[in-house]
Coordinates of C-alpha atoms in Angstrom, one line a residue:
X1 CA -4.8 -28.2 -41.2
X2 CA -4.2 -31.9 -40.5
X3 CA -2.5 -32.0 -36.7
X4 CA -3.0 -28.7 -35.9
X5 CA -6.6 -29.0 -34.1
X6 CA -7.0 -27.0 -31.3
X7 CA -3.7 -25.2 -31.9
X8 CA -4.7 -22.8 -34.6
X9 CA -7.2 -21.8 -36.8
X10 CA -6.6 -20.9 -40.7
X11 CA -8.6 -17.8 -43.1
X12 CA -7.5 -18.1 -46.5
X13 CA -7.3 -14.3 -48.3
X14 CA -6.9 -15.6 -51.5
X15 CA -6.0 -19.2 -53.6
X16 CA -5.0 -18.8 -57.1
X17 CA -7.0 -22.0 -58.2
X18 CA -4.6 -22.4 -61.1
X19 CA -1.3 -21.9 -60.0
X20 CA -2.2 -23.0 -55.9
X21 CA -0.7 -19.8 -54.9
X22 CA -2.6 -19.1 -51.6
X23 CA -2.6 -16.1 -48.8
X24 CA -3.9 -16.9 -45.3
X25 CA -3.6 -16.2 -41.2
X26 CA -3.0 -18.6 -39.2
X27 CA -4.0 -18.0 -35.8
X28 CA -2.0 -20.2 -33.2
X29 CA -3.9 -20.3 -30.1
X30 CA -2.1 -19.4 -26.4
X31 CA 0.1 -22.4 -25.6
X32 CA 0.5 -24.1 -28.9
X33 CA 2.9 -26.7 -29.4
X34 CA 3.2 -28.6 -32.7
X35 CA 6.7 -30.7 -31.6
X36 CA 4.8 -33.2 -31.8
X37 CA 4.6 -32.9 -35.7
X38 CA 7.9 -32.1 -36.2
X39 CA 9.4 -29.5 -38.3
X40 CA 8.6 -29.4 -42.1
X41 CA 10.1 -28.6 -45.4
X42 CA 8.3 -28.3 -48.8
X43 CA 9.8 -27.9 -52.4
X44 CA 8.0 -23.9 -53.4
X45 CA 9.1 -21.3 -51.2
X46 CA 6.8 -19.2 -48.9
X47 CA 6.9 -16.0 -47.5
X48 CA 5.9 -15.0 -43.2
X49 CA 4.7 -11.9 -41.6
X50 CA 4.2 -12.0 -38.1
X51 CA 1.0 -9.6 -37.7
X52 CA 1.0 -9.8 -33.5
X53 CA 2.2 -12.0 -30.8
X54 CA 5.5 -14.5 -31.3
X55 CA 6.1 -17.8 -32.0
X56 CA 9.0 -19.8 -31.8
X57 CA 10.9 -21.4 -34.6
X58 CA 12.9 -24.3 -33.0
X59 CA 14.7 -25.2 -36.6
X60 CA 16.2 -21.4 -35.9
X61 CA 16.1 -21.2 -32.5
X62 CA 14.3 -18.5 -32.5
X63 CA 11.1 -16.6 -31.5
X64 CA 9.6 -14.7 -34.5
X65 CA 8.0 -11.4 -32.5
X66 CA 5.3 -9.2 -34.0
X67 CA 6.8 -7.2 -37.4
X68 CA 9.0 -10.6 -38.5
X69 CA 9.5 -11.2 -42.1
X70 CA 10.9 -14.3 -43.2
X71 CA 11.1 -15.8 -46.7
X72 CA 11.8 -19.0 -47.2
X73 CA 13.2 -20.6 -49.9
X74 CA 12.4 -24.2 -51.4
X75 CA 13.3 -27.3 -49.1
X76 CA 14.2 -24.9 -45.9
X77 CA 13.3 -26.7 -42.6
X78 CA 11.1 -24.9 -40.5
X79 CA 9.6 -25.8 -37.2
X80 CA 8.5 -26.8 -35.0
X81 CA 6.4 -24.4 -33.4
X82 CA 5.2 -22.9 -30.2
X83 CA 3.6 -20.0 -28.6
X84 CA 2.8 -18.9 -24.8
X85 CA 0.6 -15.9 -25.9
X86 CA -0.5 -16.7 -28.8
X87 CA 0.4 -15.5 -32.6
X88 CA -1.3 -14.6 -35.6
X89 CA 0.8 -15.3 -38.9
X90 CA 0.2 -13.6 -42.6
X91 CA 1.6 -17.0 -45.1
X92 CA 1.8 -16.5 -48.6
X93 CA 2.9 -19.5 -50.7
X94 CA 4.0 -20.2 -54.0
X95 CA 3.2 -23.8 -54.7
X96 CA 3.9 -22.9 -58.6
X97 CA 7.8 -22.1 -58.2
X98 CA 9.0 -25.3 -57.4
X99 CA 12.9 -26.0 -56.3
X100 CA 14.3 -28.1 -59.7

């Protein structure tokens, strides 16, 4: 993803080609710091899994440790993030239910 070179690394599972629903894991690499890019909002919501490692929200203040869930409904701010250890995250998105 734009901004995030040399912080993490994407696999997409699966993209719906038609609907832009997509499942990937985003590996964020030991010391990882996207402040930088501030913290983001988008108009579908999204769901989180953290599948090992944590990774601080700073819109939450809070660090997001291995087993996580978080769902997150259109326009929510979240972000920016960081990592000491590194974290590997399960994102699905559903760019087809838009907030409106």
């Amino acid at each position: 993803m734009p901004g995030l070179e040399g912080m993490a690394e994407h696999l997409t599972l699966s993209l719906d080609e038609t609907t832009g629903e997509c499942t990937r894991l985003t590996r964020f690499f030991p010391g990882a710091d996207t402040a930088a890019l501030g913290g983001k909002s988008h108009d579908y919501p999204e769901e989180i899994f953290i599948v090992s490692g944590r990774l601080y929200d700073q819109a939450f203040e809070l660090w997001l440790e291995t087993g996580h869930y978080a769902s997150r409904p259109p326009g929510e701010v979240h972000g920016p993030f960081r990592t000491d250890d590194g974290c590997v995250v399960l994102e699905i998105s559903f760019p087809q239910k838009t907030a409106g």
